Amino acid sequence: ADDFTEFDGHVAVAGPLLDPTRTGRPVSPTSLEDAANCPFRFFLRQGLGVRPIEEPEADNDAWLTPLTKGSELHALFARLMRTLRAEARPPDAKKDLKRLRAWGDQRLTELRAEMPPPSDEVYARERREFLDDLDAFLTAECEGRHGRQPVGFEVSFGFPLDDDEDEPLDSPDPLVVELGGKRRLHVHGRIDRINR
């Protein structure tokens, strides 16, 4: 038939149910980006809950996923910067590199126990790369490439407050973006860094 029906994928009720301006549920900037990149994939995942059946095969030459590595690095960056903020001093390569590397090694040891790498060679390579990333971050901080007056690190908004985190700028309230009329978008997320 020439008509576009529910049998062809027309689900009129899905629009309001998936419209983040009508649900009031906070959304992340990443999920909005996903919806803009491919609305059909967004509908399959968020509307119908469809997930890929096949799991990707494990890569014997890799250990930490980019997401895991990035999250762990950001946590260590924030930990160092919060420590410096509490000590009311700027970063010092000689003083802080040893401490930052020790924290990194400790965390890698914990991760190794939680999710063993495919081989000792892969672990050694990724450990070296991980510690190099920590070194590069500290070098950039000492040179002032990220800004001179940081005030917030991994600042979350729209999530319940975590008592273990020492971030005074965290807010349990989402950011509300007024879109006109009665439409509002509630956004939650995490800001890597806020400079004065």
Tab-separated table of C-alpha atoms in Angstrom:
chain	number	residue	atom	x	y	z
A	1	ALA	CA	0.000	0.000	0.000
A	2	ASP	CA	1.031	3.601	-0.448
A	3	ASP	CA	-0.056	4.536	3.108
A	4	PHE	CA	2.592	4.805	5.819
A	5	THR	CA	1.165	2.645	8.633
A	6	GLU	CA	2.319	1.110	11.900
A	7	PHE	CA	3.275	-1.969	9.889
A	8	ASP	CA	5.769	0.208	8.006
A	9	GLY	CA	7.236	1.736	11.169
A	10	HIS	CA	4.860	4.649	11.788
A	11	VAL	CA	4.454	4.738	15.571
A	12	ALA	CA	2.814	8.071	16.347
A	13	VAL	CA	2.786	7.518	20.123
A	14	ALA	CA	6.597	7.011	20.137
A	15	GLY	CA	7.301	10.672	19.397
A	16	PRO	CA	5.971	12.124	22.650
A	17	LEU	CA	7.313	9.158	24.655
A	18	LEU	CA	10.834	9.655	23.327
A	19	ASP	CA	10.819	13.460	23.165
A	20	PRO	CA	13.166	14.549	25.982
A	21	THR	CA	11.406	17.915	26.165
A	22	ARG	CA	8.156	16.156	27.158
A	23	THR	CA	9.373	13.365	29.424
A	24	GLY	CA	11.183	15.606	31.913
A	25	ARG	CA	13.904	12.963	32.251
A	26	PRO	CA	17.416	14.392	32.102
A	27	VAL	CA	19.429	13.476	29.017
A	28	SER	CA	23.144	13.657	28.396
A	29	PRO	CA	24.740	15.681	25.624
A	30	THR	CA	26.084	12.383	24.251
A	31	SER	CA	22.603	10.889	23.903
A	32	LEU	CA	21.429	14.042	22.087
A	33	GLU	CA	24.411	13.730	19.767
A	34	ASP	CA	23.533	10.067	19.125
A	35	ALA	CA	19.946	11.029	18.282
A	36	ALA	CA	21.149	13.672	15.825
A	37	ASN	CA	23.674	11.325	14.197
A	38	CYS	CA	21.152	8.557	13.509
A	39	PRO	CA	17.542	9.032	14.658
A	40	PHE	CA	16.641	5.484	13.582
A	41	ARG	CA	19.400	3.905	15.713
A	42	PHE	CA	18.359	6.161	18.621
A	43	PHE	CA	14.762	4.940	18.225
A	44	LEU	CA	15.876	1.308	18.146
A	45	ARG	CA	18.003	1.677	21.275
A	46	GLN	CA	15.990	4.117	23.372
A	47	GLY	CA	12.474	3.419	22.127
A	48	LEU	CA	12.511	-0.295	21.486
A	49	GLY	CA	15.450	-1.340	23.675
A	50	VAL	CA	17.074	-3.210	20.787
A	51	ARG	CA	20.717	-4.147	21.359
A	52	PRO	CA	23.170	-6.004	19.119
A	53	ILE	CA	22.937	-9.790	19.559
A	54	GLU	CA	26.562	-10.576	18.873
A	55	GLU	CA	29.223	-9.466	21.301
A	56	PRO	CA	32.398	-8.235	19.635
A	57	GLU	CA	35.277	-10.659	19.823
A	58	ALA	CA	37.936	-9.920	22.418
A	59	ASP	CA	41.034	-8.255	21.018
A	60	ASN	CA	44.131	-10.142	22.165
A	61	ASP	CA	46.268	-7.062	21.535
A	62	ALA	CA	44.227	-4.696	23.717
A	63	TRP	CA	43.202	-4.541	27.355
A	64	LEU	CA	41.504	-1.318	28.435
A	65	THR	CA	38.733	0.011	26.236
A	66	PRO	CA	39.032	3.691	25.291
A	67	LEU	CA	36.061	4.434	27.581
A	68	THR	CA	37.648	2.691	30.565
A	69	LYS	CA	41.038	4.248	29.967
A	70	GLY	CA	39.549	7.725	29.558
A	71	SER	CA	37.424	7.403	32.695
A	72	GLU	CA	40.372	6.201	34.755
A	73	LEU	CA	42.652	8.959	33.489
A	74	HIS	CA	40.045	11.634	34.170
A	75	ALA	CA	39.543	10.319	37.702
A	76	LEU	CA	43.296	10.542	38.356
A	77	PHE	CA	43.542	14.013	36.802
A	78	ALA	CA	40.704	15.197	39.035
A	79	ARG	CA	42.233	13.554	42.116
A	80	LEU	CA	45.548	15.347	41.554
A	81	MET	CA	43.948	18.706	40.876
A	82	ARG	CA	41.655	18.438	43.902
A	83	THR	CA	44.667	17.598	46.039
A	84	LEU	CA	46.511	20.652	44.706
A	85	ARG	CA	43.428	22.786	45.326
A	86	ALA	CA	43.286	21.550	48.952
A	87	GLU	CA	47.008	22.277	49.351
A	88	ALA	CA	46.489	25.723	47.746
A	89	ARG	CA	49.451	25.391	45.413
A	90	PRO	CA	50.156	25.056	41.698
A	91	PRO	CA	51.396	21.772	40.214
A	92	ASP	CA	55.093	20.974	40.487
A	93	ALA	CA	56.506	18.350	38.107
A	94	LYS	CA	59.206	17.165	40.506
A	95	LYS	CA	56.921	16.973	43.500
A	96	ASP	CA	53.741	15.670	41.875
A	97	LEU	CA	54.906	13.275	39.149
A	98	LYS	CA	55.940	10.523	41.560
A	99	ARG	CA	52.643	10.745	43.455
A	100	LEU	CA	50.537	10.788	40.267
A	101	ARG	CA	52.407	7.806	38.809
A	102	ALA	CA	52.010	5.877	42.084
A	103	TRP	CA	48.249	6.498	42.005
A	104	GLY	CA	48.179	5.401	38.366
A	105	ASP	CA	50.122	2.205	39.086
A	106	GLN	CA	47.863	1.423	42.046
A	107	ARG	CA	44.744	1.833	39.925
A	108	LEU	CA	46.177	-0.272	37.084
A	109	THR	CA	46.982	-3.034	39.582
A	110	GLU	CA	43.379	-2.952	40.830
A	111	LEU	CA	42.037	-3.052	37.259
A	112	ARG	CA	44.375	-5.919	36.421
A	113	ALA	CA	42.847	-7.938	39.260
A	114	GLU	CA	39.279	-7.007	38.242
A	115	MET	CA	39.708	-7.671	34.523
A	116	PRO	CA	42.924	-9.437	33.613
A	117	PRO	CA	44.702	-8.322	30.422
A	118	PRO	CA	45.175	-10.814	27.588
A	119	SER	CA	48.948	-11.029	28.226
A	120	ASP	CA	51.787	-9.532	30.248
A	121	GLU	CA	53.093	-7.839	27.088
A	122	VAL	CA	49.775	-6.084	26.487
A	123	TYR	CA	49.660	-5.003	30.135
A	124	ALA	CA	53.213	-3.641	29.991
A	125	ARG	CA	52.502	-1.687	26.790
A	126	GLU	CA	49.218	-0.216	28.013
A	127	ARG	CA	50.701	0.569	31.434
A	128	ARG	CA	53.499	2.521	29.755
A	129	GLU	CA	50.989	4.421	27.574
A	130	PHE	CA	48.758	5.116	30.589
A	131	LEU	CA	51.643	6.502	32.655
A	132	ASP	CA	52.823	8.542	29.641
A	133	ASP	CA	49.352	10.125	29.500
A	134	LEU	CA	49.645	11.040	33.187
A	135	ASP	CA	53.083	12.572	32.523
A	136	ALA	CA	51.727	14.573	29.577
A	137	PHE	CA	48.837	15.888	31.663
A	138	LEU	CA	51.128	17.044	34.455
A	139	THR	CA	53.513	18.676	31.973
A	140	ALA	CA	50.614	20.569	30.383
A	141	GLU	CA	49.404	21.666	33.823
A	142	CYS	CA	52.850	22.916	34.822
A	143	GLU	CA	53.097	24.873	31.567
A	144	GLY	CA	49.633	26.389	32.111
A	145	ARG	CA	48.166	24.994	28.889
A	146	HIS	CA	44.871	24.093	30.581
A	147	GLY	CA	44.426	27.453	32.306
A	148	ARG	CA	45.936	28.967	35.403
A	149	GLN	CA	43.032	29.125	37.854
A	150	PRO	CA	41.091	25.865	37.896
A	151	VAL	CA	38.217	25.771	40.380
A	152	GLY	CA	36.270	22.597	39.545
A	153	PHE	CA	37.116	19.090	38.352
A	154	GLU	CA	34.740	16.443	37.020
A	155	VAL	CA	31.819	18.621	38.110
A	156	SER	CA	28.576	16.694	37.791
A	157	PHE	CA	25.114	18.170	37.354
A	158	GLY	CA	21.774	16.390	37.310
A	159	PHE	CA	23.045	13.366	39.262
A	160	PRO	CA	22.635	12.544	42.959
A	161	LEU	CA	25.515	13.949	44.981
A	162	ASP	CA	28.299	11.511	45.794
A	163	ASP	CA	29.537	11.875	49.363
A	164	ASP	CA	32.907	10.347	48.400
A	165	GLU	CA	33.647	13.111	45.901
A	166	ASP	CA	35.164	16.347	47.114
A	167	GLU	CA	33.694	18.646	44.487
A	168	PRO	CA	31.797	21.596	45.942
A	169	LEU	CA	30.432	22.695	42.543
A	170	ASP	CA	28.513	19.414	42.006
A	171	SER	CA	24.758	19.922	41.702
A	172	PRO	CA	21.970	17.341	41.865
A	173	ASP	CA	19.858	19.610	39.647
A	174	PRO	CA	19.912	19.151	35.877
A	175	LEU	CA	20.520	22.081	33.558
A	176	VAL	CA	17.155	23.202	32.212
A	177	VAL	CA	17.201	24.612	28.689
A	178	GLU	CA	14.065	26.552	27.795
A	179	LEU	CA	13.071	25.814	24.188
A	180	GLY	CA	10.067	28.102	23.985
A	181	GLY	CA	6.460	27.553	24.871
A	182	LYS	CA	6.204	24.817	27.471
A	183	ARG	CA	9.084	22.799	26.050
A	184	ARG	CA	12.130	22.275	28.228
A	185	LEU	CA	15.146	20.066	27.926
A	186	HIS	CA	16.654	18.704	31.145
A	187	VAL	CA	20.352	17.945	30.647
A	188	HIS	CA	22.680	16.061	32.969
A	189	GLY	CA	26.373	15.411	32.615
A	190	ARG	CA	29.849	16.028	33.877
A	191	ILE	CA	32.180	18.926	33.128
A	192	ASP	CA	35.844	17.894	33.013
A	193	ARG	CA	37.156	21.172	34.319
A	194	ILE	CA	36.037	24.675	35.163
A	195	ASN	CA	38.577	27.525	35.194
A	196	ARG	CA	38.026	30.925	36.754
